Short mmCIF file of C-alpha atoms and ligand atoms in Angstrom, two decimals:
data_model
loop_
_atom_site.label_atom_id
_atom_site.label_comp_id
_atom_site.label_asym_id
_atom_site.label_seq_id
_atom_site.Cartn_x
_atom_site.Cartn_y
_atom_site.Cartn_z
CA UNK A 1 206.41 21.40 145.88
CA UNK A 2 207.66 23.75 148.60
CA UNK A 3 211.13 25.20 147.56
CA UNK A 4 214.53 24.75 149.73
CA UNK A 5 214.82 28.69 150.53
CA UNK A 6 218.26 29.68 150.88
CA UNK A 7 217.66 33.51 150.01
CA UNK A 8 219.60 35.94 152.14
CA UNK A 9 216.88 38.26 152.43
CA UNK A 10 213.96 38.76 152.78
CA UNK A 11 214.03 35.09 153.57
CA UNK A 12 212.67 31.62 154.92
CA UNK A 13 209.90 31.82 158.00
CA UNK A 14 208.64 28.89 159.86
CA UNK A 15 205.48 27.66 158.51
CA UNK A 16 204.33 28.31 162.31
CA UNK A 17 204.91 32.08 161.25
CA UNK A 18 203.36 31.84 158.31
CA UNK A 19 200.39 29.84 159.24
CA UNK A 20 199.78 31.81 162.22
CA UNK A 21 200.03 35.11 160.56
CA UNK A 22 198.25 34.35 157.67
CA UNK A 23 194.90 32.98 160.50
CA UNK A 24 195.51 36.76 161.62
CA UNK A 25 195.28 38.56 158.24
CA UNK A 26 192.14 36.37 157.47
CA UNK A 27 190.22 36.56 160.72
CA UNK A 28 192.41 38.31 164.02
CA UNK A 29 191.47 36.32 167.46
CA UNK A 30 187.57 35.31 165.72
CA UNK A 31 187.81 38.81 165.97
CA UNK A 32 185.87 39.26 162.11
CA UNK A 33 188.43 41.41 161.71
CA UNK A 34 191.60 41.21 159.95
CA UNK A 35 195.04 42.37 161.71
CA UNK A 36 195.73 44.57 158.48
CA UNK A 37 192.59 46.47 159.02
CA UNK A 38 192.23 47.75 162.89
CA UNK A 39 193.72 50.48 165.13
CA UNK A 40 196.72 49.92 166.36
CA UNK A 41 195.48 51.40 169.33
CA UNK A 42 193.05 48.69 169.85
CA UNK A 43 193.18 46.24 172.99
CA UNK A 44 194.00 43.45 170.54
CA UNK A 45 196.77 45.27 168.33
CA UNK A 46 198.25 46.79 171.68
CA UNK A 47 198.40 42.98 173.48
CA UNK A 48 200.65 42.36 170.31
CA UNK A 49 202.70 44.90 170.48
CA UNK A 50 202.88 43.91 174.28
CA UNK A 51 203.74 40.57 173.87
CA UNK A 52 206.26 41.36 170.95
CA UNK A 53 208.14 43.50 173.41
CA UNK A 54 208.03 41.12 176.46
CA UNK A 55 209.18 38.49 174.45
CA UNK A 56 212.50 39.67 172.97
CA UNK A 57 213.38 41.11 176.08
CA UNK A 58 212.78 37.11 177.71
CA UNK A 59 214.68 35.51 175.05
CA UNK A 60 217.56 37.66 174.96
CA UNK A 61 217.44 38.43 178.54
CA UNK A 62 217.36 41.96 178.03
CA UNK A 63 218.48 43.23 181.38
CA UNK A 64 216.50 46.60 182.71
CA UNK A 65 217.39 50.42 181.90
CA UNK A 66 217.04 49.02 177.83
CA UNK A 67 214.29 49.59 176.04
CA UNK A 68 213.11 47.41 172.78
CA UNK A 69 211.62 49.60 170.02
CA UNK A 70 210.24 48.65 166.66
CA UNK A 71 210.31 51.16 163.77
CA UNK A 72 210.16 51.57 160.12
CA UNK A 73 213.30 52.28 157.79
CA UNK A 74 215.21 49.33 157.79
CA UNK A 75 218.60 48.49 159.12
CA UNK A 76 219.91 51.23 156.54
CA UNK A 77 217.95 53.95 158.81
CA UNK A 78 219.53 52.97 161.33
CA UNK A 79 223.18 53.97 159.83
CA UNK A 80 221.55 57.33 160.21
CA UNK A 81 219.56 57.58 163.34
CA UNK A 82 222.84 56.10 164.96
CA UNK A 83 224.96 58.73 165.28
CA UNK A 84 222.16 61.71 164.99
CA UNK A 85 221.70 60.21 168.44
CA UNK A 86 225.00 59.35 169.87
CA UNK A 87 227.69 60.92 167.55
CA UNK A 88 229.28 64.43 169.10
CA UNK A 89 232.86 64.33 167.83
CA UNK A 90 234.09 61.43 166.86
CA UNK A 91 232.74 57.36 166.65
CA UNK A 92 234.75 54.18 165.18
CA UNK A 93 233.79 51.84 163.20
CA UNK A 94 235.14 48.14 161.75
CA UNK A 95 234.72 47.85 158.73
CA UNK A 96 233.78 43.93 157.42
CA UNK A 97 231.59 44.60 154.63
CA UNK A 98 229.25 46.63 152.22
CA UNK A 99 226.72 46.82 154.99
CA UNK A 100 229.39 48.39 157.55
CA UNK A 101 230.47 50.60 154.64
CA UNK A 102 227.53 52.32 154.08
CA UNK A 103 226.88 52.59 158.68
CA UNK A 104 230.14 54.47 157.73
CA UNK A 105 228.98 56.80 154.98
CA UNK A 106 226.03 58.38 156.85
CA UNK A 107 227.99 58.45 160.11
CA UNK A 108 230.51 60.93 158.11
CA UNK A 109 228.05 63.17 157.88
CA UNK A 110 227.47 64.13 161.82
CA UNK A 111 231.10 64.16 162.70
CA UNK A 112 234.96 62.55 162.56
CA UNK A 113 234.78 58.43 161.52
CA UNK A 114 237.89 56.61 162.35
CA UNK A 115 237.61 53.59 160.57
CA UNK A 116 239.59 51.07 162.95
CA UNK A 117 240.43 48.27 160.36
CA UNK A 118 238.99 46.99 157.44
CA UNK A 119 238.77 43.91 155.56
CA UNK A 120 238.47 45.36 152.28
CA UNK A 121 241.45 44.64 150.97
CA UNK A 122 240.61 40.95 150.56
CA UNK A 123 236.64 41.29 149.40
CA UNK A 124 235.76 40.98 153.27
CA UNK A 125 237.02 37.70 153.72
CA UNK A 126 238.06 37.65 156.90
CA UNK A 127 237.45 39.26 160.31
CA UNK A 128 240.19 42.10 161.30
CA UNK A 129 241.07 41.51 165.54
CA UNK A 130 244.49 43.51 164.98
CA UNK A 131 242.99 47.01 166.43
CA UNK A 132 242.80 49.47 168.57
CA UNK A 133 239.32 51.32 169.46
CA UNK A 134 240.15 54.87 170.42
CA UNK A 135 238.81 55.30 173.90
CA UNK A 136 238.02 58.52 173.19
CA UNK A 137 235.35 58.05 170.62
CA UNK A 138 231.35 58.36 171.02
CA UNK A 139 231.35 54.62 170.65
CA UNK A 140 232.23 51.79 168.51
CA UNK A 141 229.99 50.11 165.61
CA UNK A 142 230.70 46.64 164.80
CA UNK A 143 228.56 44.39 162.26
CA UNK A 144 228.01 41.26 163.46
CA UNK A 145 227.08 38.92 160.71
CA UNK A 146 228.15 39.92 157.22
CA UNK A 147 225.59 38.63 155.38
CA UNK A 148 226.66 39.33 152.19
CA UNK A 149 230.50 37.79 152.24
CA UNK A 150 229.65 35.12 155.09
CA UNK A 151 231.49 36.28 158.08
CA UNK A 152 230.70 36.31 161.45
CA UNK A 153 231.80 37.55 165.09
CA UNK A 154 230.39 35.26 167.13
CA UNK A 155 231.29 36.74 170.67
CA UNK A 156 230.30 39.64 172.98
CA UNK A 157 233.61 41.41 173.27
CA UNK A 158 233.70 44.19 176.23
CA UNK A 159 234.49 47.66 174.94
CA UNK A 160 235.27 50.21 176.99
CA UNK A 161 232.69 52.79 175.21
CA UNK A 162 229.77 52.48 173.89
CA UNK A 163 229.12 49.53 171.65
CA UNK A 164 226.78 49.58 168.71
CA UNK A 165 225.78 46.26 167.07
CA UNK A 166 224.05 45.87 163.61
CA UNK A 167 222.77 42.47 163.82
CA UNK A 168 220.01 42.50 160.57
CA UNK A 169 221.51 38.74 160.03
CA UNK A 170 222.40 36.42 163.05
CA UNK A 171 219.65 38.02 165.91
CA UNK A 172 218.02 35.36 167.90
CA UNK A 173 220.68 33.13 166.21
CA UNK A 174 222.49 32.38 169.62
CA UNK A 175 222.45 33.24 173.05
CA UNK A 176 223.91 37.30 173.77
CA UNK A 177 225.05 39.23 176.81
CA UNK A 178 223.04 42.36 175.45
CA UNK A 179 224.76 43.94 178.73
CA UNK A 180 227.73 44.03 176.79
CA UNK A 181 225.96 46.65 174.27
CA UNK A 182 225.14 50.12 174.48
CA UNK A 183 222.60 49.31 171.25
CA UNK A 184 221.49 46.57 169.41
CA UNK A 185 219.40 46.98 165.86
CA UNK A 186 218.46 45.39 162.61
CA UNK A 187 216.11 44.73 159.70
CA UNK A 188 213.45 41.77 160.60
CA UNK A 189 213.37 40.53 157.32
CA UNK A 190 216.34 37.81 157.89
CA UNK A 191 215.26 35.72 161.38
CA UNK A 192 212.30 37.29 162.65
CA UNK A 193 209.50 38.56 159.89
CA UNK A 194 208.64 39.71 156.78
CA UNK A 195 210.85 43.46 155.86
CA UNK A 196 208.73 46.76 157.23
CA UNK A 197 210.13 46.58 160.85
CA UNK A 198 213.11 47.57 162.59
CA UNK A 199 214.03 46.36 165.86
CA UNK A 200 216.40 48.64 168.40
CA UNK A 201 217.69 47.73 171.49
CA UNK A 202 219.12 50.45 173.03
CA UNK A 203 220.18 51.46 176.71
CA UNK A 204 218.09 54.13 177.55
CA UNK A 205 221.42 55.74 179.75
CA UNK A 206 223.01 56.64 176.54
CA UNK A 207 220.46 58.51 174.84
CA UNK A 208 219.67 62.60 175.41
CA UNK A 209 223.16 63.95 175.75
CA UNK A 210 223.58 65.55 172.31
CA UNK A 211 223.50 69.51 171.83
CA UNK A 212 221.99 69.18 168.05
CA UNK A 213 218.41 69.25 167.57
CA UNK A 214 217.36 65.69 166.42
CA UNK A 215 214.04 65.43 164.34
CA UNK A 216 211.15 63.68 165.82
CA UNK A 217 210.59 60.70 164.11
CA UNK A 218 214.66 60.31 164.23
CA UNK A 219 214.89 60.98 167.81
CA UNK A 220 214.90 57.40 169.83
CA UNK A 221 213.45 59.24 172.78
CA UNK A 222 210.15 59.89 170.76
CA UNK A 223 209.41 56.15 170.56
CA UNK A 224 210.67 55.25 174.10
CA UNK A 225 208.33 57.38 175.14
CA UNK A 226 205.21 56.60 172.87
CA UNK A 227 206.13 52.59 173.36
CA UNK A 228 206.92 52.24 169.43
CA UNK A 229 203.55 53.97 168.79
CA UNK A 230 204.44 57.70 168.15
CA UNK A 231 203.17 56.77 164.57
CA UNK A 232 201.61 53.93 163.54
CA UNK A 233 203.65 50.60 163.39
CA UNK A 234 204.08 48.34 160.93
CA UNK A 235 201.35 46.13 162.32
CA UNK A 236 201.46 43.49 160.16
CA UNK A 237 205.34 42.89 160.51
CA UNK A 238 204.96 42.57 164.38
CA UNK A 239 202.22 40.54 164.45
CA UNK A 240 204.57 37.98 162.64
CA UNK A 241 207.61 38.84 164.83
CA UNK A 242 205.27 37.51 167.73
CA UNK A 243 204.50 34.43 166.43
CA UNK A 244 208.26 33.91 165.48
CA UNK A 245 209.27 34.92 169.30
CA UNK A 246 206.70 32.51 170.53
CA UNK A 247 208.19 29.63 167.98
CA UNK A 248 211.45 30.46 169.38
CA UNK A 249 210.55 30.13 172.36
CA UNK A 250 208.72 26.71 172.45
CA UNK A 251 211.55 25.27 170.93
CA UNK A 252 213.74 26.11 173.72
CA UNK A 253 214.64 29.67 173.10
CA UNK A 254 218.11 31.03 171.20
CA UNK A 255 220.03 28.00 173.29
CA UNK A 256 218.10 25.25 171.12
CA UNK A 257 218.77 27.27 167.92
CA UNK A 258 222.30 28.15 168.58
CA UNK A 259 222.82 24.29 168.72
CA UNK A 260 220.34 23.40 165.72
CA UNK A 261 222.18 26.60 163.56
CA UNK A 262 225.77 24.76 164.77
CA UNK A 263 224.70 21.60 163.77
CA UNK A 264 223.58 22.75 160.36
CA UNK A 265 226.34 25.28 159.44
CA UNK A 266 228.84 22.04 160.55
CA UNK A 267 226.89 19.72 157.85
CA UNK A 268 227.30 22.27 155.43
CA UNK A 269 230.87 23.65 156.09
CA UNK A 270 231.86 19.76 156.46
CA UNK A 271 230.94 18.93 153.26
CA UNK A 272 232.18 22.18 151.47
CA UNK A 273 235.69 21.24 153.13
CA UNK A 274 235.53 17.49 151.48
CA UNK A 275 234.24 18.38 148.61
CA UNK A 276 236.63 18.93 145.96
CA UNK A 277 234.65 20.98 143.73
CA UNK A 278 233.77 23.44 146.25
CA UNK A 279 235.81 25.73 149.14
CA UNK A 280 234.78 28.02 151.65
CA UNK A 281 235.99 31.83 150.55
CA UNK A 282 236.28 32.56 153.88
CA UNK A 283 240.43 32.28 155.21
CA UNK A 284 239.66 31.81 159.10
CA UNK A 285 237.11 29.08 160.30
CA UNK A 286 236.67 30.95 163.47
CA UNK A 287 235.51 33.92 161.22
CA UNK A 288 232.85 31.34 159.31
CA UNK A 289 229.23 32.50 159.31
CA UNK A 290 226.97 29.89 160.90
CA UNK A 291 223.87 32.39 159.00
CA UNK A 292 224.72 32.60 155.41
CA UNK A 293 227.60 29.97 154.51
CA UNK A 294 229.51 31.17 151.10
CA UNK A 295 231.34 28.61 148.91
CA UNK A 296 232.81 29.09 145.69
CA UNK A 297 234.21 26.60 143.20
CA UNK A 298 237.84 25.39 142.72
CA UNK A 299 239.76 26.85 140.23
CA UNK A 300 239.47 23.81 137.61
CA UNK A 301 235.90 23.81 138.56
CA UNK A 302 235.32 27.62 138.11
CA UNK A 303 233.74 27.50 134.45
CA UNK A 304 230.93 24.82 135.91
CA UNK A 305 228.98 27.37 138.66
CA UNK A 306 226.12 27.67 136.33
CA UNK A 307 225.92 23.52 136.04
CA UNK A 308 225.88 23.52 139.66
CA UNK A 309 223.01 26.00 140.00
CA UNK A 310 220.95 24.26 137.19
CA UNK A 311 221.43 20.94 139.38
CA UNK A 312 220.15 22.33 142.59
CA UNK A 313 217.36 24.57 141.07
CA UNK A 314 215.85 20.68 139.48
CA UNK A 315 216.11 19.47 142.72
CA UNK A 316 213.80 22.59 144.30
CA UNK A 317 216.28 24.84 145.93
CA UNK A 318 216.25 28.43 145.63
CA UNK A 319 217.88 31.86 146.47
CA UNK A 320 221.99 29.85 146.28
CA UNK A 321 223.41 32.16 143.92
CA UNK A 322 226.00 34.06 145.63
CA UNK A 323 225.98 38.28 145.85
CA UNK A 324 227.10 39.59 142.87
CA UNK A 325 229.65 41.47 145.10
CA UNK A 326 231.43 37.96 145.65
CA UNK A 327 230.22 35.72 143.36
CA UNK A 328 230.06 31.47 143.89
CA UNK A 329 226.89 30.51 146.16
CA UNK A 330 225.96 31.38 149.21
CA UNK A 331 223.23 29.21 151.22
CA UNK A 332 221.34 31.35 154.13
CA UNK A 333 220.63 28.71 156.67
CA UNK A 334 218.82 31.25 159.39
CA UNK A 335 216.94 30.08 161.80
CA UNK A 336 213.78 28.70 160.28
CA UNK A 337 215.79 26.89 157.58
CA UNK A 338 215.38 22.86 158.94
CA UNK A 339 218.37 20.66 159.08
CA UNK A 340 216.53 18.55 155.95
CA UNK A 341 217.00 21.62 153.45
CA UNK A 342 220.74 21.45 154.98
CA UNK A 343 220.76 18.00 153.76
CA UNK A 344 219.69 18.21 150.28
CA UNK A 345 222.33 21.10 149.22
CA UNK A 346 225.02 18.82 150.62
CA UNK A 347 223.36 15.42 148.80
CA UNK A 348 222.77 18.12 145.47
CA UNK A 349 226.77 18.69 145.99
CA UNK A 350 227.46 14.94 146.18
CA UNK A 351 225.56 14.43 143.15
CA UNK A 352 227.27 16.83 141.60
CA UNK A 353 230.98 15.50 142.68
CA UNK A 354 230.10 12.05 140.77
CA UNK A 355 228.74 13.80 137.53
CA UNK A 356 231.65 15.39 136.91
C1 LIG B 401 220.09 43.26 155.18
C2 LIG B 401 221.02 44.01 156.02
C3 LIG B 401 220.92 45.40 156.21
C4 LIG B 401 219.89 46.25 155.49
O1 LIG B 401 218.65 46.10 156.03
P1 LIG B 401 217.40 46.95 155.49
O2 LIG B 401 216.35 46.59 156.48
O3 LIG B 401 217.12 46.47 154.10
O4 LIG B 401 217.76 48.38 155.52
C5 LIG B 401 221.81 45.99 157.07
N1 LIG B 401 222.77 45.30 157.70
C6 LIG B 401 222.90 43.96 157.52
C7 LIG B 401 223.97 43.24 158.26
C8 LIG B 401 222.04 43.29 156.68
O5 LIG B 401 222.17 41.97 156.51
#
């Protein structure tokens, strides 16, 4: 029986992803070859690439002067190659979870980090809008989707310097003025493919203006100018990306899954709300994930998490257990998650209400 995946990451892919890539690791294009074993300097490996580029920059209308990179490292090299490129003095961040933490960390080590606000104090459970970003900073890093504690900013805000977005959890998730951003990155591994690629979005304006020497492989100028093929790729990982961006993209594009991801996030934060065994950890609605949706149980409930868990494991759903950070559950509904999977937490819930 094929699970209900609600892992946070890596996590769920369509089964047109999977089916398509796994036609391409068996036989690429009746090529006899497989996409794990040529060049990625070949004509067929290139029109990948190609099409993997042309693609995100159609579905997020990607306006021109950005270019769209894919690289190795993760999100977390990114906390790095951020401000090697762009920090001189000084950058701000906001700080909304362990994944913004650790941005911070390495950004401490090329320069002055004012932390703007923070939502530490209460285990991330809300979304700070009570600050100030100093205008005189290199620019401002934000985390869109906390994937861990189940907050989200779901707007394009204007900043008057240079905004950097890590969006590892809710890309392609809904539709984005990328104008808005000076860069753009994250880890595949949560709504586009399996982990080994990074994608960057970065306006190509802000780049080349720092007086350190940056190392190759760390410099974004090196794969702007070698179209993500200064070394080689992680092939595989793209290949999949594609056939997620096409997927996306027959379905209507981030417009039809912004309304399919509202439509499941209200099913699910619905039913938490009625439920009496379960409540949503987060305090604002506004600040309520519509990516990974974390629920704990009431306080005469609290001794009965494990009962829950056994329930929904018989009845085939995986990956619910919450970060051990935070504790309670926490159900990833990304983008390839269908509304049906939606359905049979909130039944497992019911079912649970009436046993107890
Ligand atoms: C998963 C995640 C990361 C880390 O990604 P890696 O590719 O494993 O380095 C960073 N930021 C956010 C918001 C994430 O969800």
């Amino acid at each position: 029986m094929k699970k209900h995946n609600f892992s946070a990451g890596p996590c769920i892919l369509s089964p047109y992803t999977i089916q398509n890539t796994a036609e391409g690791i068996l036989d690429l294009n009746q090529s006899g070859l497989s996409v794990m074993e040529i060049s990625h300097r070949s004509k067929d490996f290139m029109a990948i690439m190609d099409e993997t580029q042309q693609l995100f920059k159609e579905l997020l209308d990607i306006p021109s002067g950005y270019s769209v990179l894919f690289l190795g490292g993760g999100a977390s090299l990114q906390f790095c190659m951020v401000p090697y490129n762009l920090l001189k003095t000084k950058a701000a961040y906001l700080d909304t979870g362990a994944w913004a933490n650790k941005a911070v960390k390495e950004a401490k080590l090329f320069g002055e980090v004012d932390v703007v606000a923070s939502s530490k104090d209460s285990t991330y459970s809300y979304i700070p809008k009570d600050y100030k970003v100093p205008a005189d900073a290199d620019y401002f890093h934000i985390t869109t989707n906390n994937t861990i504690y189940g907050t989200e900013i779901k707007e394009d805000s204007d900043c008057a310097i240079n905004l950097v977005a890590d969006m590892s959890s809710d890309i392609f998730s809904r539709p984005l003025n990328v104008s808005k951003y000076a860069m753009i990155y994250g880890g595949a591994q949560k709504n586009l493919a399996p982990a080994g690629v990074t994608f960057v979005i970065v306006k190509d304006e802000i780049l080349g203006k720092m007086d350190r020497a940056i190392p190759t492989m760390l410099d974004y100028r090196t794969h702007i100018d070698k179209g993500s093929m200064f070394n080689t790729p992680p092939c595989v990982s793209i290949y999949a990306a594609m056939h997620t961006l096409r997927w996306y993209k027959q379905l209507g594009g981030v417009e039809a899954m912004y309304k399919m991801n509202l439509e499941k996030a209200a099913v699910l934060y619905n039913e938490i709300d009625r439920n009496p065994v379960f409540m949503s950890g987060i305090e604002n609605e506004e600040d309520r994930s519509i990516m990974n949706v974390t629920f704990v149980m009431t306080e005469e409930h609290k001794d009965k998490e494990a009962d829950f868990l056994a329930l929904a494991t018989e009845r085939g759903m995986s990956g619910l257990k919450g970060h051990r950070s935070v504790g309670g559950f926490r159900a990833s509904i990304y983008n390839a998650m269908p509304i049906s999977s939606v359905d049979a937490l909130v039944d497992a819930m019911k079912a649970f209400e009436k046993s107890i």
